[in-house]
Amino acid sequence: MSDKKATLTVDGLDGSIELPVYSGTLGPNVVDVGALTGKGLFTYDPGFVSTAACESQITYIDGEQGVLLHRGYPIDQLAENSDYLETCYLLLYGELPNAAQQEHFVGTVKRHTMVHEQISTFFNGFRRDAHPMAIMCGVVGALSAFYHDSTDISDENHREVAAFRLIAKMPTLAAMSYKFSVGQPFMYPDNSMGYAENFLHMMFGNPCEPSNISPVLAKAMDRIFLLHADHEQNASTSTVRLAGSSGANPFACIAAGIAALWGPSHGGANEAVLEMLEEIGDVSRIDEFVSRAKDKDDPFRLMGFGHRVYKNFDPRAKVMKEAADEVLAELGIDNEPLLAIAKRLEQIALEDPYFIERKLYPNVDFYSGIILKAIGIPTSMFTVIFAVGRTVGWIAHWHEMISGSYRIGRPRQLYTGYPQRDYVSIDGR
Ligand code: SDX
């Protein structure tokens, strides 16, 4: 790794501690603090703001420059020239596929798009008004019941089949969670269609007539999946890695990732952004909401703004904003009021010292909801769409960890509770 060293001196500790410093291909050096335990010390970093939990070669983010690379390729070049399944191949195998590899990969995904017929009965246990993310947490975890006995995570072939099954089945399960909520029959995948086209077919098609999916909408949907594919060690990916470090099967790990993604500070933000724009309702009310976002006594935050890593524009937000303009124009929805509110809100926020000082820029969730709404996706399905796109990132990180050397993740703590004390019987309390 490197011959660099960090020297730590601690009050009350004799001498100093030498810690190895490692350099990656890009990004900050890291200090290996493993030796601290032997000196009776832990590091303390709530929220893991300054903690590298692993080594990875999949995605690199430069928050200051607003750079996002997948296996070295910039996200804007992938969004312009690639598609979701090609990006899946890149994330999983590390290189862009040649024509034969791409044909085999796409063909294999197509052969896994159906789910076991018994899965359909799981849905009947939910209320019709269940949030689709609640359903996805349940049914994706339940996939373990169908494949647990054939997922030997130490077997490379089993790991690869699990990856294909998850990438292929997530759109099917997502569409089923939507169909269940509107009381319509489930649609089987149509493998003559592309990945995003097939998803829209399963979402909006019906058994009584052939689907006629707009190529414009299918391309926009594919780009949404691509832009959400992976994002380094975010909360849900770190959850998948931690679950996987115990040896849990990949379906259970992905279900854990879905649960972590659901939070409004993470993947739930896209749903929250649209609800916020609808609550603002008119550009004349933007100042009121910006004031609330700056008020420490008001829990309201501008959803879709800010990021733990990006202290510049999220490069995905830039692509998403361009896509929103294109999709709305091609659909003839030129005067979408929510887009007008979003653009004005962005302009006001980026001129406001509060946001400038804190380097709060629009993130991936700020514009995605506007495109999803234009495509006809209901707001409650927005985070499900995020989960479908992110599944390849989760499984790529899981695979990278499991196929290398790893230990069970087990953080420590700063304990500030009671010192040891003796039990007091109830009549003595
Ligand atoms: C995603 O990690 C990833 O890569 C995630 C993701 C991915 O692809 O996986 O990129 C996807 O989750 C994008 C983020 C979506 N979430 C939102 O849009 C929700 C709104 N944003 C935030 O809640 C917040 O910005 C976070 C959660 C995204 C980041 O939180 P941090 O890094 O812990 O930052 P912080 O809460 O410490 O905020 C720093 C300051 C604070 O003010 P001070 O206490 O310093 O005065 O900025 C303020 C915060 O109050 N702040 C905001 C704000 N976000 C931060 N103030 C108003 N509105 C906001 N949106």
CSV table of C-alpha atoms and ligand atoms in Angstrom, one decimal:
chain,number,residue,atom,x,y,z
A,1,MET,CA,0.0,0.0,0.0
A,2,SER,CA,2.5,2.7,1.1
A,3,ASP,CA,5.5,3.5,3.4
A,4,LYS,CA,3.9,6.7,4.7
A,5,LYS,CA,3.3,7.0,8.4
A,6,ALA,CA,1.2,9.1,10.8
A,7,THR,CA,2.4,9.6,14.4
A,8,LEU,CA,-0.1,10.0,17.1
A,9,THR,CA,0.7,11.2,20.6
A,10,VAL,CA,-2.1,10.9,23.3
A,11,ASP,CA,-2.1,12.7,26.6
A,12,GLY,CA,-1.6,10.1,29.3
A,13,LEU,CA,-0.1,7.6,26.9
A,14,ASP,CA,3.7,7.0,27.0
A,15,GLY,CA,5.5,7.7,23.8
A,16,SER,CA,3.7,8.0,20.4
A,17,ILE,CA,1.9,5.6,18.1
A,18,GLU,CA,3.0,5.1,14.5
A,19,LEU,CA,0.1,4.4,12.1
A,20,PRO,CA,0.5,3.3,8.5
A,21,VAL,CA,-0.9,5.8,5.8
A,22,TYR,CA,-2.2,4.3,2.6
A,23,SER,CA,-2.7,6.1,-0.8
A,24,GLY,CA,-5.4,5.1,-3.3
A,25,THR,CA,-5.4,5.8,-7.1
A,26,LEU,CA,-7.5,8.9,-6.4
A,27,GLY,CA,-8.7,10.7,-3.3
A,28,PRO,CA,-7.4,11.3,0.2
A,29,ASN,CA,-4.8,9.2,1.9
A,30,VAL,CA,-6.1,7.0,4.7
A,31,VAL,CA,-4.7,6.3,8.2
A,32,ASP,CA,-4.9,2.7,9.3
A,33,VAL,CA,-6.0,3.0,12.9
A,34,GLY,CA,-6.1,-0.8,13.6
A,35,ALA,CA,-3.2,-0.6,16.1
A,36,LEU,CA,-5.1,1.8,18.4
A,37,THR,CA,-7.1,-1.0,20.0
A,38,GLY,CA,-3.9,-2.5,21.3
A,39,LYS,CA,-3.2,0.8,22.9
A,40,GLY,CA,-6.6,0.9,24.6
A,41,LEU,CA,-8.0,3.5,22.2
A,42,PHE,CA,-10.9,3.6,19.6
A,43,THR,CA,-11.5,6.2,16.9
A,44,TYR,CA,-14.7,8.2,17.3
A,45,ASP,CA,-16.5,9.3,14.1
A,46,PRO,CA,-20.3,9.3,14.4
A,47,GLY,CA,-21.9,9.2,10.9
A,48,PHE,CA,-18.5,8.0,9.5
A,49,VAL,CA,-17.8,11.5,8.1
A,50,SER,CA,-14.0,10.8,8.1
A,51,THR,CA,-14.0,7.0,8.0
A,52,ALA,CA,-13.0,4.8,5.0
A,53,ALA,CA,-14.8,1.5,5.9
A,54,CYS,CA,-13.2,-0.5,3.1
A,55,GLU,CA,-11.1,-0.5,-0.1
A,56,SER,CA,-13.0,-0.4,-3.3
A,57,GLN,CA,-12.4,-0.1,-7.1
A,58,ILE,CA,-16.0,0.4,-8.2
A,59,THR,CA,-16.9,4.1,-7.9
A,60,TYR,CA,-15.0,7.3,-7.1
A,61,ILE,CA,-16.5,10.6,-6.0
A,62,ASP,CA,-14.7,13.9,-5.8
A,63,GLY,CA,-17.2,16.0,-3.7
A,64,GLU,CA,-15.3,19.3,-4.1
A,65,GLN,CA,-15.1,18.9,-7.9
A,66,GLY,CA,-18.5,17.3,-8.4
A,67,VAL,CA,-16.9,14.3,-10.1
A,68,LEU,CA,-18.5,10.8,-10.2
A,69,LEU,CA,-16.6,7.9,-11.9
A,70,HIS,CA,-17.8,4.3,-12.4
A,71,ARG,CA,-14.7,2.1,-12.9
A,72,GLY,CA,-13.0,5.4,-14.1
A,73,TYR,CA,-15.7,6.5,-16.6
A,74,PRO,CA,-17.4,9.9,-15.8
A,75,ILE,CA,-21.1,9.6,-15.1
A,76,ASP,CA,-22.0,12.3,-17.7
A,77,GLN,CA,-20.2,10.2,-20.5
A,78,LEU,CA,-22.0,7.1,-19.4
A,79,ALA,CA,-25.4,8.9,-19.3
A,80,GLU,CA,-24.7,10.2,-22.8
A,81,ASN,CA,-23.3,7.1,-24.4
A,82,SER,CA,-24.2,4.0,-22.4
A,83,ASP,CA,-27.3,2.4,-21.1
A,84,TYR,CA,-28.3,0.8,-17.8
A,85,LEU,CA,-27.4,-2.8,-18.5
A,86,GLU,CA,-24.1,-1.9,-20.1
A,87,THR,CA,-23.3,0.2,-16.9
A,88,CYS,CA,-24.4,-2.8,-14.8
A,89,TYR,CA,-21.8,-4.9,-16.7
A,90,LEU,CA,-19.2,-2.2,-16.1
A,91,LEU,CA,-19.9,-2.0,-12.4
A,92,LEU,CA,-20.0,-5.8,-11.9
A,93,TYR,CA,-17.0,-6.8,-14.1
A,94,GLY,CA,-14.9,-3.6,-14.1
A,95,GLU,CA,-14.7,-3.1,-17.9
A,96,LEU,CA,-17.2,-2.1,-20.6
A,97,PRO,CA,-18.4,-5.2,-22.5
A,98,ASN,CA,-17.6,-6.0,-26.1
A,99,ALA,CA,-20.6,-6.8,-28.4
A,100,ALA,CA,-20.5,-10.6,-27.5
A,101,GLN,CA,-20.2,-9.9,-23.8
A,102,GLN,CA,-23.0,-7.4,-23.9
A,103,GLU,CA,-25.3,-9.8,-25.8
A,104,HIS,CA,-24.6,-12.6,-23.4
A,105,PHE,CA,-25.2,-10.4,-20.4
A,106,VAL,CA,-28.4,-8.9,-21.6
A,107,GLY,CA,-29.6,-12.4,-22.7
A,108,THR,CA,-28.9,-13.8,-19.2
A,109,VAL,CA,-30.7,-10.9,-17.5
A,110,LYS,CA,-33.7,-11.6,-19.7
A,111,ARG,CA,-33.8,-15.2,-18.6
A,112,HIS,CA,-34.2,-14.2,-15.0
A,113,THR,CA,-36.9,-11.5,-15.2
A,114,MET,CA,-39.8,-13.8,-14.0
A,115,VAL,CA,-40.3,-14.5,-10.3
A,116,HIS,CA,-41.5,-17.7,-8.8
A,117,GLU,CA,-45.3,-17.9,-9.1
A,118,GLN,CA,-45.6,-18.3,-5.3
A,119,ILE,CA,-44.2,-14.8,-4.9
A,120,SER,CA,-47.5,-13.4,-6.2
A,121,THR,CA,-49.3,-14.8,-3.1
A,122,PHE,CA,-47.0,-12.7,-0.8
A,123,PHE,CA,-48.7,-9.6,-2.0
A,124,ASN,CA,-52.1,-10.7,-0.8
A,125,GLY,CA,-50.8,-10.3,2.7
A,126,PHE,CA,-50.4,-6.6,2.3
A,127,ARG,CA,-53.1,-3.9,2.5
A,128,ARG,CA,-53.7,-2.4,-0.9
A,129,ASP,CA,-52.6,1.0,0.4
A,130,ALA,CA,-49.3,-0.4,1.7
A,131,HIS,CA,-46.3,1.8,0.7
A,132,PRO,CA,-44.5,0.1,-2.2
A,133,MET,CA,-41.2,0.4,-0.3
A,134,ALA,CA,-42.7,-1.6,2.6
A,135,ILE,CA,-43.7,-4.3,0.1
A,136,MET,CA,-40.3,-4.3,-1.6
A,137,CYS,CA,-38.6,-4.7,1.8
A,138,GLY,CA,-40.8,-7.8,2.3
A,139,VAL,CA,-40.8,-9.5,-1.0
A,140,VAL,CA,-37.1,-9.0,-1.8
A,141,GLY,CA,-36.2,-10.4,1.6
A,142,ALA,CA,-38.6,-13.3,0.8
A,143,LEU,CA,-36.5,-14.1,-2.3
A,144,SER,CA,-34.2,-15.7,0.2
A,145,ALA,CA,-36.9,-18.3,0.9
A,146,PHE,CA,-36.7,-19.3,-2.8
A,147,TYR,CA,-32.9,-19.3,-3.3
A,148,HIS,CA,-31.3,-19.5,0.1
A,149,ASP,CA,-30.4,-23.2,-0.4
A,150,SER,CA,-28.7,-22.4,-3.7
A,151,THR,CA,-26.7,-19.4,-2.7
A,152,ASP,CA,-23.3,-20.6,-1.5
A,153,ILE,CA,-21.7,-17.2,-1.2
A,154,SER,CA,-18.3,-18.8,-1.4
A,155,ASP,CA,-19.1,-20.1,-4.8
A,156,GLU,CA,-18.4,-17.6,-7.6
A,157,ASN,CA,-21.0,-19.1,-9.9
A,158,HIS,CA,-23.7,-18.9,-7.1
A,159,ARG,CA,-22.7,-15.2,-6.5
A,160,GLU,CA,-23.0,-14.4,-10.2
A,161,VAL,CA,-26.4,-16.1,-10.5
A,162,ALA,CA,-27.6,-14.1,-7.5
A,163,ALA,CA,-26.5,-10.9,-9.2
A,164,PHE,CA,-28.4,-11.8,-12.4
A,165,ARG,CA,-31.5,-12.8,-10.4
A,166,LEU,CA,-31.5,-9.5,-8.4
A,167,ILE,CA,-30.8,-7.2,-11.4
A,168,ALA,CA,-33.5,-9.0,-13.5
A,169,LYS,CA,-36.2,-9.4,-10.9
A,170,MET,CA,-36.2,-6.0,-9.2
A,171,PRO,CA,-38.2,-4.3,-12.0
A,172,THR,CA,-40.7,-7.2,-12.0
A,173,LEU,CA,-41.2,-7.0,-8.2
A,174,ALA,CA,-41.3,-3.2,-8.3
A,175,ALA,CA,-44.0,-3.2,-11.0
A,176,MET,CA,-45.9,-5.9,-9.0
A,177,SER,CA,-45.9,-3.7,-5.9
A,178,TYR,CA,-47.4,-0.9,-8.0
A,179,LYS,CA,-50.0,-3.1,-9.7
A,180,PHE,CA,-51.0,-4.5,-6.4
A,181,SER,CA,-51.6,-1.0,-5.0
A,182,VAL,CA,-53.9,-0.1,-7.9
A,183,GLY,CA,-55.8,-3.4,-7.9
A,184,GLN,CA,-54.7,-4.3,-11.5
A,185,PRO,CA,-53.4,-7.8,-12.6
A,186,PHE,CA,-49.6,-8.4,-12.5
A,187,MET,CA,-48.0,-8.2,-15.9
A,188,TYR,CA,-45.4,-10.8,-16.9
A,189,PRO,CA,-42.1,-9.5,-18.3
A,190,ASP,CA,-41.9,-9.3,-22.1
A,191,ASN,CA,-38.3,-10.3,-22.9
A,192,SER,CA,-38.6,-8.9,-26.4
A,193,MET,CA,-38.3,-5.5,-24.8
A,194,GLY,CA,-35.4,-3.6,-23.4
A,195,TYR,CA,-34.9,-3.3,-19.6
A,196,ALA,CA,-36.6,0.0,-19.0
A,197,GLU,CA,-39.2,-0.5,-21.7
A,198,ASN,CA,-40.1,-3.9,-20.1
A,199,PHE,CA,-40.4,-2.1,-16.7
A,200,LEU,CA,-42.8,0.5,-18.1
A,201,HIS,CA,-44.7,-2.4,-19.8
A,202,MET,CA,-45.1,-4.2,-16.5
A,203,MET,CA,-46.0,-0.9,-14.7
A,204,PHE,CA,-48.6,0.5,-17.2
A,205,GLY,CA,-49.5,-2.4,-19.5
A,206,ASN,CA,-52.6,-4.6,-19.1
A,207,PRO,CA,-53.5,-8.1,-20.3
A,208,CYS,CA,-56.3,-6.7,-22.5
A,209,GLU,CA,-54.2,-4.9,-25.1
A,210,PRO,CA,-50.6,-4.7,-26.3
A,211,SER,CA,-48.3,-2.3,-24.7
A,212,ASN,CA,-47.1,0.7,-26.7
A,213,ILE,CA,-44.3,2.1,-24.7
A,214,SER,CA,-42.9,5.5,-25.8
A,215,PRO,CA,-39.2,5.3,-26.8
A,216,VAL,CA,-38.8,8.7,-25.2
A,217,LEU,CA,-40.1,7.5,-21.9
A,218,ALA,CA,-38.2,4.2,-22.1
A,219,LYS,CA,-34.9,6.2,-22.7
A,220,ALA,CA,-35.7,8.6,-19.8
A,221,MET,CA,-36.4,5.6,-17.5
A,222,ASP,CA,-33.2,3.9,-18.5
A,223,ARG,CA,-31.2,7.0,-17.8
A,224,ILE,CA,-32.9,7.3,-14.4
A,225,PHE,CA,-31.8,3.8,-13.6
A,226,LEU,CA,-28.3,4.5,-14.9
A,227,LEU,CA,-27.9,7.7,-12.8
A,228,HIS,CA,-28.9,5.8,-9.6
A,229,ALA,CA,-26.7,2.7,-10.3
A,230,ASP,CA,-24.0,3.2,-7.7
A,231,HIS,CA,-22.6,5.9,-5.4
A,232,GLU,CA,-19.6,4.5,-3.4
A,233,GLN,CA,-20.2,3.9,0.3
A,234,ASN,CA,-23.5,5.6,0.8
A,235,ALA,CA,-25.8,4.6,3.7
A,236,SER,CA,-27.6,1.8,1.9
A,237,THR,CA,-24.5,0.4,0.2
A,238,SER,CA,-22.7,0.4,3.6
A,239,THR,CA,-25.7,-1.4,5.0
A,240,VAL,CA,-25.5,-4.1,2.3
A,241,ARG,CA,-21.8,-4.5,3.0
A,242,LEU,CA,-22.3,-4.7,6.8
A,243,ALA,CA,-25.1,-7.3,6.3
A,244,GLY,CA,-23.0,-9.2,3.9
A,245,SER,CA,-20.0,-9.2,6.2
A,246,SER,CA,-21.9,-11.7,8.5
A,247,GLY,CA,-22.3,-14.1,5.6
A,248,ALA,CA,-26.0,-13.3,5.1
A,249,ASN,CA,-27.3,-14.4,1.7
A,250,PRO,CA,-27.4,-11.6,-1.0
A,251,PHE,CA,-31.2,-11.4,-1.1
A,252,ALA,CA,-31.3,-10.6,2.6
A,253,CYS,CA,-28.5,-8.1,2.2
A,254,ILE,CA,-30.3,-6.3,-0.7
A,255,ALA,CA,-33.5,-6.2,1.4
A,256,ALA,CA,-31.4,-4.5,4.2
A,257,GLY,CA,-30.2,-2.0,1.6
A,258,ILE,CA,-33.8,-1.2,0.5
A,259,ALA,CA,-34.8,-0.6,4.1
A,260,ALA,CA,-31.8,1.8,4.6
A,261,LEU,CA,-32.6,3.6,1.3
A,262,TRP,CA,-36.2,4.4,2.3
A,263,GLY,CA,-35.2,7.1,4.7
A,264,PRO,CA,-36.0,10.7,3.6
A,265,SER,CA,-32.4,11.7,4.2
A,266,HIS,CA,-31.3,9.1,1.6
A,267,GLY,CA,-33.3,7.6,-1.2
A,268,GLY,CA,-36.6,8.7,0.2
A,269,ALA,CA,-35.7,12.3,-0.7
A,270,ASN,CA,-37.0,12.0,-4.2
A,271,GLU,CA,-40.5,11.4,-3.0
A,272,ALA,CA,-40.0,14.1,-0.3
A,273,VAL,CA,-38.8,16.6,-3.0
A,274,LEU,CA,-42.0,16.3,-5.1
A,275,GLU,CA,-44.1,16.5,-1.9
A,276,MET,CA,-42.1,19.7,-1.0
A,277,LEU,CA,-42.6,21.2,-4.5
A,278,GLU,CA,-46.3,20.5,-4.4
A,279,GLU,CA,-46.5,22.0,-0.8
A,280,ILE,CA,-44.7,25.1,-2.0
A,281,GLY,CA,-47.3,25.2,-4.8
A,282,ASP,CA,-46.2,28.6,-6.3
A,283,VAL,CA,-42.9,30.5,-6.8
A,284,SER,CA,-44.4,33.2,-4.6
A,285,ARG,CA,-44.1,30.9,-1.6
A,286,ILE,CA,-40.5,29.9,-2.1
A,287,ASP,CA,-39.0,32.5,0.2
A,288,GLU,CA,-41.2,31.2,3.0
A,289,PHE,CA,-39.8,27.7,2.6
A,290,VAL,CA,-36.2,28.9,2.2
A,291,SER,CA,-36.6,30.8,5.5
A,292,ARG,CA,-37.9,27.7,7.2
A,293,ALA,CA,-35.0,25.6,5.8
A,294,LYS,CA,-32.6,28.1,7.5
A,295,ASP,CA,-34.4,28.2,10.8
A,296,LYS,CA,-32.7,25.9,13.3
A,297,ASP,CA,-35.9,25.7,15.3
A,298,ASP,CA,-37.8,24.3,12.2
A,299,PRO,CA,-37.0,20.7,11.3
A,300,PHE,CA,-37.9,21.5,7.7
A,301,ARG,CA,-35.0,21.0,5.2
A,302,LEU,CA,-35.0,21.7,1.5
A,303,MET,CA,-35.3,18.2,0.2
A,304,GLY,CA,-33.0,17.4,-2.7
A,305,PHE,CA,-30.4,19.9,-1.4
A,306,GLY,CA,-27.1,19.0,0.3
A,307,HIS,CA,-24.9,16.0,0.4
A,308,ARG,CA,-22.4,14.4,2.7
A,309,VAL,CA,-19.8,14.2,0.0
A,310,TYR,CA,-20.7,16.7,-2.8
A,311,LYS,CA,-19.8,20.2,-1.8
A,312,ASN,CA,-20.4,21.2,-5.5
A,313,PHE,CA,-23.1,20.3,-7.9
A,314,ASP,CA,-24.0,16.6,-7.9
A,315,PRO,CA,-23.0,15.7,-11.5
A,316,ARG,CA,-26.1,13.4,-11.6
A,317,ALA,CA,-28.3,16.4,-10.8
A,318,LYS,CA,-26.9,18.3,-13.8
A,319,VAL,CA,-27.7,15.3,-16.2
A,320,MET,CA,-31.1,14.9,-14.5
A,321,LYS,CA,-31.9,18.6,-15.0
A,322,GLU,CA,-31.1,18.4,-18.7
A,323,ALA,CA,-33.1,15.2,-19.0
A,324,ALA,CA,-36.1,16.9,-17.3
A,325,ASP,CA,-36.0,19.7,-19.8
A,326,GLU,CA,-35.8,17.2,-22.7
A,327,VAL,CA,-38.5,14.8,-21.5
A,328,LEU,CA,-41.0,17.6,-20.7
A,329,ALA,CA,-40.3,19.3,-24.0
A,330,GLU,CA,-40.7,16.0,-26.0
A,331,LEU,CA,-43.9,15.3,-24.1
A,332,GLY,CA,-45.1,18.8,-24.8
A,333,ILE,CA,-45.3,19.5,-21.0
A,334,ASP,CA,-43.6,22.9,-21.4
A,335,ASN,CA,-45.2,24.6,-18.5
A,336,GLU,CA,-44.8,22.0,-15.8
A,337,PRO,CA,-45.3,24.3,-12.7
A,338,LEU,CA,-43.2,22.0,-10.5
A,339,LEU,CA,-40.3,22.4,-12.8
A,340,ALA,CA,-40.7,26.2,-12.7
A,341,ILE,CA,-40.8,26.1,-8.9
A,342,ALA,CA,-37.7,23.7,-8.8
A,343,LYS,CA,-35.6,25.9,-11.1
A,344,ARG,CA,-36.6,29.1,-9.2
A,345,LEU,CA,-35.9,27.4,-5.9
A,346,GLU,CA,-32.5,26.3,-7.1
A,347,GLN,CA,-31.6,29.8,-8.2
A,348,ILE,CA,-32.7,31.4,-5.0
A,349,ALA,CA,-31.0,28.8,-2.8
A,350,LEU,CA,-27.7,29.0,-4.7
A,351,GLU,CA,-27.7,32.8,-4.2
A,352,ASP,CA,-28.4,32.6,-0.5
A,353,PRO,CA,-25.4,32.8,1.9
A,354,TYR,CA,-26.8,30.1,4.2
A,355,PHE,CA,-26.6,27.5,1.3
A,356,ILE,CA,-23.4,29.0,-0.2
A,357,GLU,CA,-21.6,28.8,3.2
A,358,ARG,CA,-22.7,25.2,3.7
A,359,LYS,CA,-22.1,24.3,0.1
A,360,LEU,CA,-25.6,23.0,-0.3
A,361,TYR,CA,-26.3,22.2,-3.9
A,362,PRO,CA,-29.1,20.2,-5.6
A,363,ASN,CA,-28.4,16.5,-5.4
A,364,VAL,CA,-29.6,13.5,-7.5
A,365,ASP,CA,-33.0,13.6,-6.0
A,366,PHE,CA,-33.8,17.2,-6.8
A,367,TYR,CA,-34.9,16.8,-10.4
A,368,SER,CA,-35.5,13.1,-10.7
A,369,GLY,CA,-39.0,13.3,-9.3
A,370,ILE,CA,-40.0,15.8,-12.0
A,371,ILE,CA,-39.0,13.3,-14.7
A,372,LEU,CA,-40.6,10.4,-12.9
A,373,LYS,CA,-43.9,12.4,-12.6
A,374,ALA,CA,-43.7,13.2,-16.4
A,375,ILE,CA,-43.2,9.5,-17.1
A,376,GLY,CA,-46.4,8.8,-15.1
A,377,ILE,CA,-44.7,7.1,-12.1
A,378,PRO,CA,-46.7,7.8,-8.9
A,379,THR,CA,-44.8,9.6,-6.2
A,380,SER,CA,-45.0,6.6,-3.8
A,381,MET,CA,-42.9,4.6,-6.3
A,382,PHE,CA,-40.0,7.1,-6.6
A,383,THR,CA,-37.8,5.5,-4.0
A,384,VAL,CA,-38.7,2.0,-5.4
A,385,ILE,CA,-37.3,3.3,-8.8
A,386,PHE,CA,-34.1,4.4,-6.9
A,387,ALA,CA,-33.9,0.9,-5.4
A,388,VAL,CA,-34.2,-0.8,-8.8
A,389,GLY,CA,-31.4,1.3,-10.2
A,390,ARG,CA,-29.2,1.0,-7.1
A,391,THR,CA,-29.5,-2.8,-6.9
A,392,VAL,CA,-26.5,-3.3,-9.3
A,393,GLY,CA,-24.4,-1.0,-7.1
A,394,TRP,CA,-25.4,-2.8,-3.9
A,395,ILE,CA,-24.6,-6.2,-5.5
A,396,ALA,CA,-21.4,-5.0,-7.0
A,397,HIS,CA,-20.1,-3.9,-3.6
A,398,TRP,CA,-21.4,-7.0,-1.9
A,399,HIS,CA,-19.6,-9.1,-4.6
A,400,GLU,CA,-16.4,-7.1,-4.3
A,401,MET,CA,-16.3,-7.7,-0.5
A,402,ILE,CA,-17.4,-11.4,-0.5
A,403,SER,CA,-15.0,-12.3,-3.3
A,404,GLY,CA,-12.1,-10.8,-1.4
A,405,SER,CA,-10.8,-11.0,2.1
A,406,TYR,CA,-13.2,-9.5,4.7
A,407,ARG,CA,-14.1,-9.7,8.3
A,408,ILE,CA,-17.5,-9.2,10.0
A,409,GLY,CA,-18.2,-5.5,10.5
A,410,ARG,CA,-18.4,-4.8,14.2
A,411,PRO,CA,-17.9,-1.1,15.2
A,412,ARG,CA,-17.2,-0.1,18.8
A,413,GLN,CA,-18.5,2.9,20.8
A,414,LEU,CA,-17.8,5.7,23.3
A,415,TYR,CA,-19.7,4.4,26.3
A,416,THR,CA,-21.2,7.1,28.5
A,417,GLY,CA,-23.7,5.0,30.5
A,418,TYR,CA,-23.7,3.9,34.1
A,419,PRO,CA,-20.5,2.3,35.6
A,420,GLN,CA,-21.2,-1.1,37.1
A,421,ARG,CA,-23.8,-1.1,39.9
A,422,ASP,CA,-25.7,-3.8,41.9
A,423,TYR,CA,-29.2,-4.8,41.4
A,424,VAL,CA,-31.8,-3.2,43.8
A,425,SER,CA,-35.0,-5.2,44.6
A,426,ILE,CA,-38.2,-3.5,43.9
A,427,ASP,CA,-39.0,-2.8,47.6
A,428,GLY,CA,-35.7,-0.9,47.8
A,429,ARG,CA,-36.4,1.5,44.9
B,1,SDX,C1,-28.8,10.7,-1.4
B,1,SDX,O1,-24.4,9.3,0.4
B,1,SDX,C2,-24.8,9.3,-0.8
B,1,SDX,O2,-24.1,9.1,-1.8
B,1,SDX,C3,-26.4,9.4,-1.0
B,1,SDX,C4,-26.9,9.5,-2.4
B,1,SDX,C5,-26.7,8.2,-3.2
B,1,SDX,O3,-26.7,8.2,-4.4
B,1,SDX,O4,-26.6,7.1,-2.5
B,1,SDX,O5,-26.2,10.5,-3.1
B,1,SDX,C6,-28.4,9.7,-2.5
B,1,SDX,O6,-29.2,10.2,-0.3
B,1,SDX,C7,-28.8,12.1,-1.7
B,1,SDX,C8,-29.2,13.0,-0.5
B,1,SDX,C9,-30.8,13.0,-0.4
B,1,SDX,N1,-31.2,13.7,0.8
B,1,SDX,C10,-31.8,14.9,0.8
B,1,SDX,O7,-32.0,15.6,-0.2
B,1,SDX,C11,-32.4,15.3,2.1
B,1,SDX,C12,-32.0,16.8,2.4
B,1,SDX,N2,-30.5,16.8,2.7
B,1,SDX,C13,-30.1,16.6,4.0
B,1,SDX,O8,-30.8,16.1,5.0
B,1,SDX,C14,-28.5,16.5,4.1
B,1,SDX,O9,-28.0,17.5,3.3
B,1,SDX,C15,-27.9,15.2,3.9
B,1,SDX,C16,-28.5,14.1,4.7
B,1,SDX,C17,-28.0,14.8,2.5
B,1,SDX,C18,-26.4,15.3,4.3
B,1,SDX,O10,-26.4,15.5,5.7
B,1,SDX,P1,-24.9,15.7,6.4
B,1,SDX,O11,-23.8,15.5,5.5
B,1,SDX,O12,-25.0,15.0,7.7
B,1,SDX,O13,-24.9,17.3,6.6
B,1,SDX,P2,-25.5,18.0,7.9
B,1,SDX,O14,-26.9,17.4,8.2
B,1,SDX,O15,-24.5,18.0,9.0
B,1,SDX,O16,-25.7,19.5,7.3
B,1,SDX,C19,-24.6,20.4,7.4
B,1,SDX,C20,-25.3,21.8,7.6
B,1,SDX,C21,-26.3,21.8,8.8
B,1,SDX,O17,-26.4,23.2,9.2
B,1,SDX,P3,-25.5,23.6,10.5
B,1,SDX,O18,-25.9,22.7,11.6
B,1,SDX,O19,-24.0,23.5,10.1
B,1,SDX,O20,-25.9,25.0,10.7
B,1,SDX,O21,-26.2,22.0,6.4
B,1,SDX,C22,-27.5,22.1,6.9
B,1,SDX,C23,-27.6,21.4,8.2
B,1,SDX,O22,-28.7,22.0,8.9
B,1,SDX,N3,-28.3,21.4,5.8
B,1,SDX,C24,-29.5,21.8,5.3
B,1,SDX,C25,-29.8,20.9,4.4
B,1,SDX,N4,-28.9,19.9,4.3
B,1,SDX,C26,-27.9,20.3,5.2
B,1,SDX,N5,-30.2,22.9,5.6
B,1,SDX,C27,-31.4,23.0,4.9
B,1,SDX,N6,-31.8,22.2,3.9
B,1,SDX,C28,-31.0,21.1,3.6
B,1,SDX,N7,-31.4,20.2,2.7
